[in-house]
mmCIF file of C-alpha atoms in Angstrom:
data_model
loop_
_atom_site.group_PDB
_atom_site.id
_atom_site.type_symbol
_atom_site.label_atom_id
_atom_site.label_comp_id
_atom_site.label_asym_id
_atom_site.label_seq_id
_atom_site.Cartn_x
_atom_site.Cartn_y
_atom_site.Cartn_z
ATOM 1 C CA MET A 1 93.322 -291.162 8.010
ATOM 2 C CA ARG A 2 92.815 -287.309 8.354
ATOM 3 C CA GLY A 3 94.931 -286.945 4.447
ATOM 4 C CA PHE A 4 91.379 -288.681 2.469
ATOM 5 C CA PHE A 5 89.590 -285.856 3.627
ATOM 6 C CA ILE A 6 92.641 -283.231 3.188
ATOM 7 C CA ASP A 7 94.753 -282.114 -0.278
ATOM 8 C CA ALA A 8 97.742 -282.772 1.777
ATOM 9 C CA MET A 9 100.151 -280.091 1.520
ATOM 10 C CA LYS A 10 103.882 -279.800 1.996
ATOM 11 C CA PHE A 11 104.589 -277.089 4.216
ATOM 12 C CA SER A 12 108.244 -275.740 5.923
ATOM 13 C CA LEU A 13 108.903 -273.899 7.994
ATOM 14 C CA LEU A 14 111.784 -270.702 8.366
ATOM 15 C CA ILE A 15 112.498 -269.915 12.110
ATOM 16 C CA GLN A 16 114.753 -266.666 13.373
ATOM 17 C CA ALA A 17 114.279 -266.342 16.701
ATOM 18 C CA ALA A 18 116.044 -268.306 19.358
ATOM 19 C CA PRO A 19 113.959 -270.185 22.079
ATOM 20 C CA HIS A 20 113.850 -269.073 25.176
ATOM 21 C CA SER A 21 114.180 -265.092 24.512
ATOM 22 C CA ALA A 22 111.297 -265.297 22.261
ATOM 23 C CA GLN A 23 108.081 -266.687 21.640
ATOM 24 C CA ALA A 24 108.263 -267.331 18.059
ATOM 25 C CA SER A 25 110.069 -270.567 17.923
ATOM 26 C CA ALA A 26 107.196 -272.356 20.110
ATOM 27 C CA THR A 27 104.919 -271.216 18.474
ATOM 28 C CA ALA A 28 106.028 -272.850 15.170
ATOM 29 C CA LEU A 29 106.861 -276.074 16.870
ATOM 30 C CA SER A 30 103.131 -275.446 18.276
ATOM 31 C CA PHE A 31 102.536 -274.662 14.336
ATOM 32 C CA ALA A 32 104.015 -278.056 13.648
ATOM 33 C CA GLU A 33 102.353 -280.765 15.139
ATOM 34 C CA ALA A 34 99.259 -279.047 14.506
ATOM 35 C CA LEU A 35 99.511 -279.450 10.674
ATOM 36 C CA LEU A 36 100.905 -282.919 11.321
ATOM 37 C CA LYS A 37 98.370 -283.900 12.436
ATOM 38 C CA GLN A 38 95.396 -281.995 10.544
ATOM 39 C CA GLY A 39 97.414 -284.949 7.645
ATOM 40 C CA HIS A 40 99.715 -282.301 5.804
ATOM 41 C CA SER A 41 103.967 -282.770 5.667
ATOM 42 C CA LEU A 42 106.365 -281.375 7.024
ATOM 43 C CA HIS A 43 109.793 -281.146 4.441
ATOM 44 C CA ARG A 44 112.100 -278.655 6.280
ATOM 45 C CA VAL A 45 112.744 -276.946 9.394
ATOM 46 C CA PHE A 46 115.271 -274.327 8.298
ATOM 47 C CA PHE A 47 116.674 -272.396 11.859
ATOM 48 C CA TYR A 48 118.110 -269.003 10.582
ATOM 49 C CA ARG A 49 119.284 -265.711 12.193
ATOM 50 C CA ASP A 50 118.847 -266.202 16.450
ATOM 51 C CA GLY A 51 116.847 -270.237 15.421
ATOM 52 C CA VAL A 52 119.638 -271.580 15.617
ATOM 53 C CA HIS A 53 119.743 -272.051 19.073
ATOM 54 C CA ASN A 54 116.750 -274.075 18.807
ATOM 55 C CA ALA A 55 119.657 -276.586 17.932
ATOM 56 C CA SER A 56 122.205 -276.104 21.273
ATOM 57 C CA GLU A 57 122.799 -279.321 23.159
ATOM 58 C CA LEU A 58 123.575 -277.169 26.046
ATOM 59 C CA ALA A 59 119.993 -275.476 26.638
ATOM 60 C CA ALA A 60 119.070 -276.487 30.261
ATOM 61 C CA PRO A 61 116.369 -275.241 30.538
ATOM 62 C CA PRO A 62 114.881 -275.250 34.014
ATOM 63 C CA GLN A 63 112.769 -279.062 35.253
ATOM 64 C CA ASP A 64 109.260 -277.080 34.816
ATOM 65 C CA GLU A 65 110.226 -274.140 31.141
ATOM 66 C CA THR A 66 109.454 -276.509 27.852
ATOM 67 C CA ASN A 67 112.438 -277.355 25.826
ATOM 68 C CA LEU A 68 112.676 -276.716 22.903
ATOM 69 C CA PRO A 69 115.360 -278.173 21.502
ATOM 70 C CA HIS A 70 114.201 -281.514 22.786
ATOM 71 C CA ARG A 71 110.130 -280.742 21.954
ATOM 72 C CA TRP A 72 111.608 -279.992 17.946
ATOM 73 C CA GLN A 73 114.350 -283.868 18.401
ATOM 74 C CA ALA A 74 110.948 -285.460 19.305
ATOM 75 C CA LEU A 75 108.833 -283.919 16.429
ATOM 76 C CA ALA A 76 111.311 -284.784 14.198
ATOM 77 C CA ARG A 77 111.680 -288.461 15.272
ATOM 78 C CA GLU A 78 108.361 -289.689 15.639
ATOM 79 C CA HIS A 79 107.675 -287.646 11.751
ATOM 80 C CA GLN A 80 111.060 -288.023 10.570
ATOM 81 C CA VAL A 81 111.322 -283.949 10.505
ATOM 82 C CA GLU A 82 114.036 -282.689 9.024
ATOM 83 C CA LEU A 83 115.838 -279.584 11.247
ATOM 84 C CA MET A 84 118.140 -277.631 9.300
ATOM 85 C CA VAL A 85 120.090 -275.317 10.579
ATOM 86 C CA CYS A 86 122.090 -272.636 8.792
ATOM 87 C CA ILE A 87 125.660 -273.395 9.173
ATOM 88 C CA ALA A 88 126.374 -269.656 8.419
ATOM 89 C CA ALA A 89 124.505 -268.561 11.330
ATOM 90 C CA ALA A 90 125.456 -271.571 13.269
ATOM 91 C CA LEU A 91 128.557 -270.261 13.053
ATOM 92 C CA LYS A 92 128.259 -266.793 14.272
ATOM 93 C CA ARG A 93 126.349 -267.769 16.977
ATOM 94 C CA GLY A 94 128.802 -270.370 18.095
ATOM 95 C CA ILE A 95 126.893 -273.706 17.361
ATOM 96 C CA LEU A 96 129.208 -276.415 16.164
ATOM 97 C CA ASP A 97 129.013 -279.632 14.578
ATOM 98 C CA GLU A 98 131.737 -281.788 15.645
ATOM 99 C CA ALA A 99 133.247 -281.158 12.242
ATOM 100 C CA GLU A 100 133.088 -277.743 12.047
ATOM 101 C CA ALA A 101 134.554 -277.269 15.927
ATOM 102 C CA ARG A 102 137.227 -279.297 14.926
ATOM 103 C CA ARG A 103 137.382 -277.010 11.455
ATOM 104 C CA TYR A 104 137.800 -273.846 13.624
ATOM 105 C CA GLN A 105 139.780 -275.473 16.542
ATOM 106 C CA LYS A 106 136.980 -274.988 19.202
ATOM 107 C CA ALA A 107 136.725 -277.310 22.669
ATOM 108 C CA SER A 108 134.345 -278.455 21.438
ATOM 109 C CA ALA A 109 130.438 -278.823 19.389
ATOM 110 C CA ASN A 110 127.158 -279.005 20.643
ATOM 111 C CA LEU A 111 124.749 -279.437 17.831
ATOM 112 C CA ALA A 112 121.900 -280.813 18.909
ATOM 113 C CA PRO A 113 121.575 -284.913 17.510
ATOM 114 C CA GLY A 114 119.043 -285.013 14.698
ATOM 115 C CA PHE A 115 119.920 -281.180 13.232
ATOM 116 C CA VAL A 116 121.642 -280.609 10.101
ATOM 117 C CA LEU A 117 123.948 -277.927 9.315
ATOM 118 C CA GLY A 118 123.120 -276.838 5.801
ATOM 119 C CA GLY A 119 123.726 -274.095 3.574
ATOM 120 C CA LEU A 120 120.973 -270.970 2.649
ATOM 121 C CA GLY A 121 121.037 -273.040 -0.836
ATOM 122 C CA GLN A 122 118.627 -275.184 1.677
ATOM 123 C CA LEU A 123 116.049 -272.064 2.549
ATOM 124 C CA LEU A 124 115.354 -272.110 -0.904
ATOM 125 C CA GLU A 125 114.760 -275.410 -1.771
ATOM 126 C CA ALA A 126 112.815 -275.724 1.211
ATOM 127 C CA ALA A 127 111.022 -272.822 -0.541
ATOM 128 C CA VAL A 128 110.940 -274.164 -4.345
ATOM 129 C CA GLU A 129 109.914 -277.720 -3.296
ATOM 130 C CA SER A 130 107.328 -276.400 -0.267
ATOM 131 C CA ASP A 131 103.600 -275.862 -0.766
ATOM 132 C CA ARG A 132 103.724 -273.807 2.047
ATOM 133 C CA LEU A 133 106.092 -271.717 3.911
ATOM 134 C CA ILE A 134 105.874 -269.901 6.855
ATOM 135 C CA THR A 135 108.377 -267.547 8.866
ATOM 136 C CA PHE A 136 108.422 -267.200 12.727
ATOM 137 C CA GLY A 137 110.147 -264.736 13.962
ATOM 138 C CA ASN A 138 110.676 -262.357 16.434
ATOM 139 C CA MET B 1 110.119 -271.730 -11.978
ATOM 140 C CA LYS B 2 108.489 -270.080 -8.624
ATOM 141 C CA LYS B 3 108.012 -266.788 -7.607
ATOM 142 C CA ILE B 4 109.650 -265.974 -4.530
ATOM 143 C CA LEU B 5 109.371 -262.992 -3.084
ATOM 144 C CA PHE B 6 111.865 -261.935 0.026
ATOM 145 C CA ILE B 7 110.641 -258.789 1.920
ATOM 146 C CA SER B 8 113.251 -257.029 4.300
ATOM 147 C CA ARG B 9 111.102 -254.327 6.836
ATOM 148 C CA HIS B 10 114.546 -253.537 9.315
ATOM 149 C CA SER B 11 116.889 -251.154 8.534
ATOM 150 C CA PRO B 12 120.601 -251.998 8.862
ATOM 151 C CA TYR B 13 123.538 -252.282 11.054
ATOM 152 C CA GLY B 14 121.233 -252.199 14.208
ATOM 153 C CA THR B 15 120.465 -255.392 14.040
ATOM 154 C CA SER B 16 121.100 -258.312 11.407
ATOM 155 C CA GLN B 17 117.884 -258.860 10.559
ATOM 156 C CA ALA B 18 118.698 -256.873 6.695
ATOM 157 C CA ARG B 19 121.871 -258.016 6.429
ATOM 158 C CA GLU B 20 121.126 -261.333 6.602
ATOM 159 C CA ALA B 21 118.218 -260.727 4.343
ATOM 160 C CA LEU B 22 119.843 -260.164 1.698
ATOM 161 C CA GLU B 23 122.758 -263.007 3.185
ATOM 162 C CA ALA B 24 119.871 -265.371 1.845
ATOM 163 C CA LEU B 25 118.727 -263.168 -1.194
ATOM 164 C CA LEU B 26 121.637 -264.042 -2.426
ATOM 165 C CA ALA B 27 122.174 -267.091 -1.718
ATOM 166 C CA ALA B 28 118.975 -268.323 -3.378
ATOM 167 C CA ALA B 29 119.662 -265.446 -6.488
ATOM 168 C CA VAL B 30 121.546 -268.779 -7.689
ATOM 169 C CA TYR B 31 118.280 -271.340 -7.889
ATOM 170 C CA GLY B 32 117.351 -270.125 -10.638
ATOM 171 C CA GLN B 33 113.926 -269.181 -9.663
ATOM 172 C CA ASP B 34 111.812 -265.941 -9.996
ATOM 173 C CA THR B 35 113.706 -264.337 -6.727
ATOM 174 C CA GLN B 36 112.710 -260.537 -6.095
ATOM 175 C CA VAL B 37 112.916 -258.162 -3.776
ATOM 176 C CA LEU B 38 110.588 -255.604 -1.607
ATOM 177 C CA PHE B 39 111.890 -253.426 0.618
ATOM 178 C CA MET B 40 108.952 -251.499 3.542
ATOM 179 C CA ASP B 41 108.818 -249.552 6.548
ATOM 180 C CA ASP B 42 112.366 -249.363 7.535
ATOM 181 C CA GLY B 43 113.814 -252.230 5.531
ATOM 182 C CA VAL B 44 114.069 -248.573 2.856
ATOM 183 C CA PHE B 45 116.840 -247.278 5.040
ATOM 184 C CA GLN B 46 119.308 -250.485 4.172
ATOM 185 C CA LEU B 47 119.043 -248.141 0.115
ATOM 186 C CA VAL B 48 119.966 -244.157 1.534
ATOM 187 C CA ASN B 49 123.598 -243.354 -0.599
ATOM 188 C CA ASN B 50 126.396 -242.399 1.452
ATOM 189 C CA GLN B 51 126.734 -245.042 4.367
ATOM 190 C CA ASN B 52 129.579 -244.717 5.564
ATOM 191 C CA SER B 53 129.504 -248.086 7.896
ATOM 192 C CA ALA B 54 133.321 -248.679 8.911
ATOM 193 C CA THR B 55 132.632 -246.437 12.048
ATOM 194 C CA ILE B 56 131.021 -248.982 13.330
ATOM 195 C CA ASP B 57 133.089 -251.722 12.605
ATOM 196 C CA GLN B 58 130.556 -253.566 10.055
ATOM 197 C CA LYS B 59 130.213 -254.363 6.772
ATOM 198 C CA SER B 60 128.024 -251.676 4.914
ATOM 199 C CA LEU B 61 124.351 -252.986 3.357
ATOM 200 C CA GLY B 62 124.606 -250.053 0.715
ATOM 201 C CA ALA B 63 127.601 -251.123 -1.022
ATOM 202 C CA SER B 64 125.642 -254.763 -1.003
ATOM 203 C CA LEU B 65 123.001 -254.075 -2.829
ATOM 204 C CA PRO B 66 124.305 -252.627 -6.403
ATOM 205 C CA ALA B 67 125.154 -256.899 -6.619
ATOM 206 C CA LEU B 68 121.624 -258.122 -7.056
ATOM 207 C CA PRO B 69 121.020 -257.028 -10.558
ATOM 208 C CA LEU B 70 124.432 -258.859 -11.519
ATOM 209 C CA TYR B 71 123.223 -261.825 -9.250
ATOM 210 C CA ASP B 72 120.281 -261.736 -11.721
ATOM 211 C CA VAL B 73 118.157 -260.074 -8.671
ATOM 212 C CA GLU B 74 116.852 -256.816 -10.986
ATOM 213 C CA LYS B 75 112.625 -257.270 -9.356
ATOM 214 C CA ILE B 76 113.414 -254.402 -6.345
ATOM 215 C CA TYR B 77 110.812 -253.169 -5.380
ATOM 216 C CA VAL B 78 110.659 -249.800 -3.085
ATOM 217 C CA HIS B 79 107.459 -249.138 -0.716
ATOM 218 C CA SER B 80 106.817 -245.451 -1.498
ATOM 219 C CA GLU B 81 104.977 -245.354 1.903
ATOM 220 C CA SER B 82 107.930 -246.024 3.583
ATOM 221 C CA LEU B 83 110.384 -243.455 2.080
ATOM 222 C CA ARG B 84 107.947 -240.867 2.335
ATOM 223 C CA ASN B 85 107.534 -240.990 6.088
ATOM 224 C CA ARG B 86 111.327 -241.149 6.319
ATOM 225 C CA GLY B 87 112.154 -238.839 4.505
ATOM 226 C CA ILE B 88 113.283 -239.978 1.468
ATOM 227 C CA SER B 89 113.749 -239.421 -1.814
ATOM 228 C CA ALA B 90 114.041 -241.688 -4.831
ATOM 229 C CA ASN B 91 117.606 -240.005 -5.654
ATOM 230 C CA GLU B 92 118.523 -240.985 -2.587
ATOM 231 C CA LEU B 93 119.241 -244.457 -3.168
ATOM 232 C CA VAL B 94 122.110 -246.629 -3.305
ATOM 233 C CA LEU B 95 120.193 -247.558 -6.604
ATOM 234 C CA ASP B 96 118.742 -246.758 -10.114
ATOM 235 C CA SER B 97 116.990 -249.953 -11.119
ATOM 236 C CA VAL B 98 114.172 -250.342 -8.776
ATOM 237 C CA GLN B 99 110.528 -250.278 -8.763
ATOM 238 C CA ILE B 100 109.071 -247.672 -6.479
ATOM 239 C CA ILE B 101 105.323 -248.880 -5.572
ATOM 240 C CA ASP B 102 102.538 -247.738 -3.470
ATOM 241 C CA SER B 103 101.322 -249.873 -1.007
ATOM 242 C CA GLN B 104 98.059 -251.291 -3.251
ATOM 243 C CA ALA B 105 100.779 -252.368 -5.955
ATOM 244 C CA VAL B 106 102.608 -254.091 -2.715
ATOM 245 C CA SER B 107 98.635 -255.895 -2.173
ATOM 246 C CA ARG B 108 99.408 -256.975 -5.721
ATOM 247 C CA LEU B 109 103.153 -257.967 -6.241
ATOM 248 C CA LEU B 110 102.085 -260.423 -2.503
ATOM 249 C CA ALA B 111 99.221 -262.211 -4.489
ATOM 250 C CA GLN B 112 100.606 -262.817 -7.173
ATOM 251 C CA GLN B 113 104.255 -264.849 -5.472
ATOM 252 C CA ASP B 114 104.543 -268.699 -4.919
ATOM 253 C CA GLN B 115 105.849 -268.419 -1.942
ATOM 254 C CA LEU B 116 107.016 -265.392 0.721
ATOM 255 C CA LEU B 117 110.303 -265.152 2.400
ATOM 256 C CA SER B 118 109.912 -262.548 5.043
ATOM 257 C CA PHE B 119 112.505 -260.693 6.814
ATOM 258 C CA MET C 1 95.367 -265.375 -5.185
ATOM 259 C CA SER C 2 95.844 -264.251 -1.481
ATOM 260 C CA THR C 3 97.971 -263.609 1.276
ATOM 261 C CA LEU C 4 97.368 -264.144 5.014
ATOM 262 C CA HIS C 5 98.869 -261.978 7.031
ATOM 263 C CA THR C 6 100.675 -263.365 10.405
ATOM 264 C CA VAL C 7 101.393 -260.466 13.047
ATOM 265 C CA ASN C 8 102.676 -260.556 16.330
ATOM 266 C CA LYS C 9 103.727 -257.504 17.814
ATOM 267 C CA SER C 10 101.583 -255.538 20.208
ATOM 268 C CA PRO C 11 99.999 -252.410 17.914
ATOM 269 C CA PHE C 12 100.716 -250.407 21.382
ATOM 270 C CA SER C 13 104.441 -250.687 20.774
ATOM 271 C CA HIS C 14 104.995 -251.733 16.929
ATOM 272 C CA THR C 15 103.859 -250.641 13.433
ATOM 273 C CA ALA C 16 104.152 -253.933 12.320
ATOM 274 C CA LEU C 17 100.746 -254.718 12.081
ATOM 275 C CA ASN C 18 99.842 -251.327 10.935
ATOM 276 C CA SER C 19 102.294 -251.716 7.946
ATOM 277 C CA CYS C 20 100.323 -255.517 7.871
ATOM 278 C CA LEU C 21 96.798 -253.701 7.522
ATOM 279 C CA THR C 22 98.669 -250.601 5.315
ATOM 280 C CA VAL C 23 98.903 -253.637 2.053
ATOM 281 C CA CYS C 24 96.236 -256.440 2.949
ATOM 282 C CA GLY C 25 94.401 -257.248 -1.120
ATOM 283 C CA PRO C 26 90.603 -257.915 -1.002
ATOM 284 C CA ASP C 27 90.796 -262.012 -0.314
ATOM 285 C CA ASP C 28 93.708 -261.848 1.955
ATOM 286 C CA GLY C 29 93.627 -263.155 5.867
ATOM 287 C CA VAL C 30 94.799 -261.926 8.894
ATOM 288 C CA ILE C 31 96.038 -263.705 12.190
ATOM 289 C CA LEU C 32 96.978 -261.377 15.510
ATOM 290 C CA LEU C 33 99.121 -264.334 17.428
ATOM 291 C CA GLU C 34 101.406 -263.858 19.952
ATOM 292 C CA ASP C 35 102.498 -260.167 21.623
ATOM 293 C CA GLY C 36 99.772 -259.456 17.743
ATOM 294 C CA VAL C 37 96.679 -260.594 19.981
ATOM 295 C CA TYR C 38 97.015 -256.947 21.821
ATOM 296 C CA GLY C 39 96.230 -255.853 17.979
ATOM 297 C CA ALA C 40 92.817 -256.820 18.372
ATOM 298 C CA MET C 41 91.371 -255.006 21.715
ATOM 299 C CA ALA C 42 88.682 -252.579 21.177
ATOM 300 C CA SER C 43 91.709 -249.566 22.722
ATOM 301 C CA ALA C 44 94.203 -250.418 20.396
ATOM 302 C CA PRO C 45 95.940 -247.840 18.296
ATOM 303 C CA SER C 46 95.036 -250.238 15.315
ATOM 304 C CA HIS C 47 91.785 -250.170 15.900
ATOM 305 C CA THR C 48 89.563 -248.140 13.411
ATOM 306 C CA GLN C 49 92.305 -249.146 10.447
ATOM 307 C CA LEU C 50 91.047 -252.600 11.352
ATOM 308 C CA LYS C 51 87.229 -251.725 11.009
ATOM 309 C CA GLU C 52 88.149 -250.586 7.596
ATOM 310 C CA ILE C 53 90.015 -253.720 6.633
ATOM 311 C CA LEU C 54 86.668 -255.777 9.208
ATOM 312 C CA ALA C 55 84.154 -253.461 6.909
ATOM 313 C CA ARG C 56 85.925 -254.317 3.538
ATOM 314 C CA GLY C 57 85.366 -257.828 4.066
ATOM 315 C CA ILE C 58 88.284 -259.321 5.282
ATOM 316 C CA ARG C 59 88.857 -261.394 8.134
ATOM 317 C CA VAL C 60 91.038 -260.951 10.829
ATOM 318 C CA TYR C 61 91.347 -263.805 13.858
ATOM 319 C CA ALA C 62 93.726 -263.780 17.164
ATOM 320 C CA LEU C 63 95.379 -267.003 17.809
ATOM 321 C CA LYS C 64 93.054 -268.626 21.794
ATOM 322 C CA PRO C 65 96.316 -269.754 23.459
ATOM 323 C CA ASP C 66 97.211 -266.061 22.939
ATOM 324 C CA VAL C 67 94.088 -264.513 23.898
ATOM 325 C CA ASP C 68 94.537 -266.744 26.910
ATOM 326 C CA ALA C 69 97.685 -266.735 28.336
ATOM 327 C CA ARG C 70 97.277 -262.438 28.382
ATOM 328 C CA GLY C 71 93.842 -262.674 30.227
ATOM 329 C CA ILE C 72 92.506 -259.914 27.311
ATOM 330 C CA GLY C 73 89.787 -262.525 26.184
ATOM 331 C CA GLU C 74 86.455 -259.295 27.539
ATOM 332 C CA LYS C 75 88.354 -256.950 26.151
ATOM 333 C CA LEU C 76 88.397 -257.728 21.975
ATOM 334 C CA MET C 77 86.707 -256.401 19.163
ATOM 335 C CA ALA C 78 83.472 -258.358 18.627
ATOM 336 C CA GLU C 79 84.187 -258.633 15.361
ATOM 337 C CA VAL C 80 87.806 -260.648 15.807
ATOM 338 C CA GLU C 81 87.226 -264.210 15.325
ATOM 339 C CA LEU C 82 89.435 -267.122 17.534
ATOM 340 C CA ALA C 83 90.694 -269.446 16.136
ATOM 341 C CA ASP C 84 93.300 -272.692 17.274
ATOM 342 C CA TYR C 85 95.956 -273.578 16.109
ATOM 343 C CA GLU C 86 93.690 -276.254 13.452
ATOM 344 C CA LYS C 87 91.955 -272.966 12.814
ATOM 345 C CA PHE C 88 95.179 -271.729 11.605
ATOM 346 C CA VAL C 89 96.449 -274.533 10.189
ATOM 347 C CA GLN C 90 93.720 -274.117 7.504
ATOM 348 C CA LEU C 91 93.896 -270.699 6.969
ATOM 349 C CA SER C 92 97.335 -271.308 5.759
ATOM 350 C CA VAL C 93 96.394 -274.209 3.520
ATOM 351 C CA GLN C 94 93.522 -272.165 2.383
ATOM 352 C CA HIS C 95 95.667 -268.588 1.740
ATOM 353 C CA ARG C 96 98.245 -269.576 -1.381
ATOM 354 C CA CYS C 97 101.414 -267.079 1.031
ATOM 355 C CA VAL C 98 102.065 -266.406 4.055
ATOM 356 C CA GLN C 99 103.437 -262.529 5.052
ATOM 357 C CA SER C 100 104.883 -262.819 8.520
ATOM 358 C CA TRP C 101 105.489 -259.293 10.095
ATOM 359 C CA TYR C 102 107.690 -258.760 13.480
#
């Protein structure tokens, strides 16, 4: 309903910090939730540098702590947001999907469902396509 | 065509910040937008000549910067106050084709952009 | 066109806020978040620079959840406005670009 009262803008977010070790990705998630609540759209969340760790299926934080990968997944499911993980940054840091795990002959893949690997060009695409691009880093 | 400014504020080698900023910039440059870069704060250390990063087993960042004009990134800005505060003079840089600009000019530069990518 | 600046580092240990304030333009806005909210304290080293910015009509905000988390609500400069995430989003819409200082 809010979309009637505001000029809805298309946002993209660039996230460069790992969950847990820095607050930045939690801030980004809260920002994402707030912009969606106000009737704006979220074109892409691009995870770069240590931000790729937000996409780890293997993160197992204690029950009484926030699970950012799960929260990103929930956001993506509810609002059809594209969660894109820079493939170059991911490979260096050990975040792989099935295809890359096979390619590099690794024991397993760990890219969490709901996230996709993509090239750095997709960051530029997000910058071109979006009205607002905001970086969250540490 | 959008005006997109990359702002690179971190020194090379100690963290991957500078290297990964440059990789993003080079990837972006092929997309035909008006892609520019500003080096500020410790980011100006990326431009210091005589870097020899083989000593620490890393690819030289200084040696990578001359590729920027080849990728059509011709608007390369360097913050004068950042250089001055660090005792680096204009003739100690790996690139000649930079524009050294003061804080007010940086402020105006930001105001001209369509997007800022903060590194 | 104006810029919204976000700063998430404490000025007691980082120069991010200082650098930000050096290049703030006349129509810009500044929002302090995460550890950046320590920059809103009256005791912060950036206090004088922040006062100059405020005197030029630039608005400075501190993200309330981060202020409350850190227990510094009573120690902030009066001129710094508390903002919630809704306001943060509105500021990002109002200004043309967002520069993040970290």
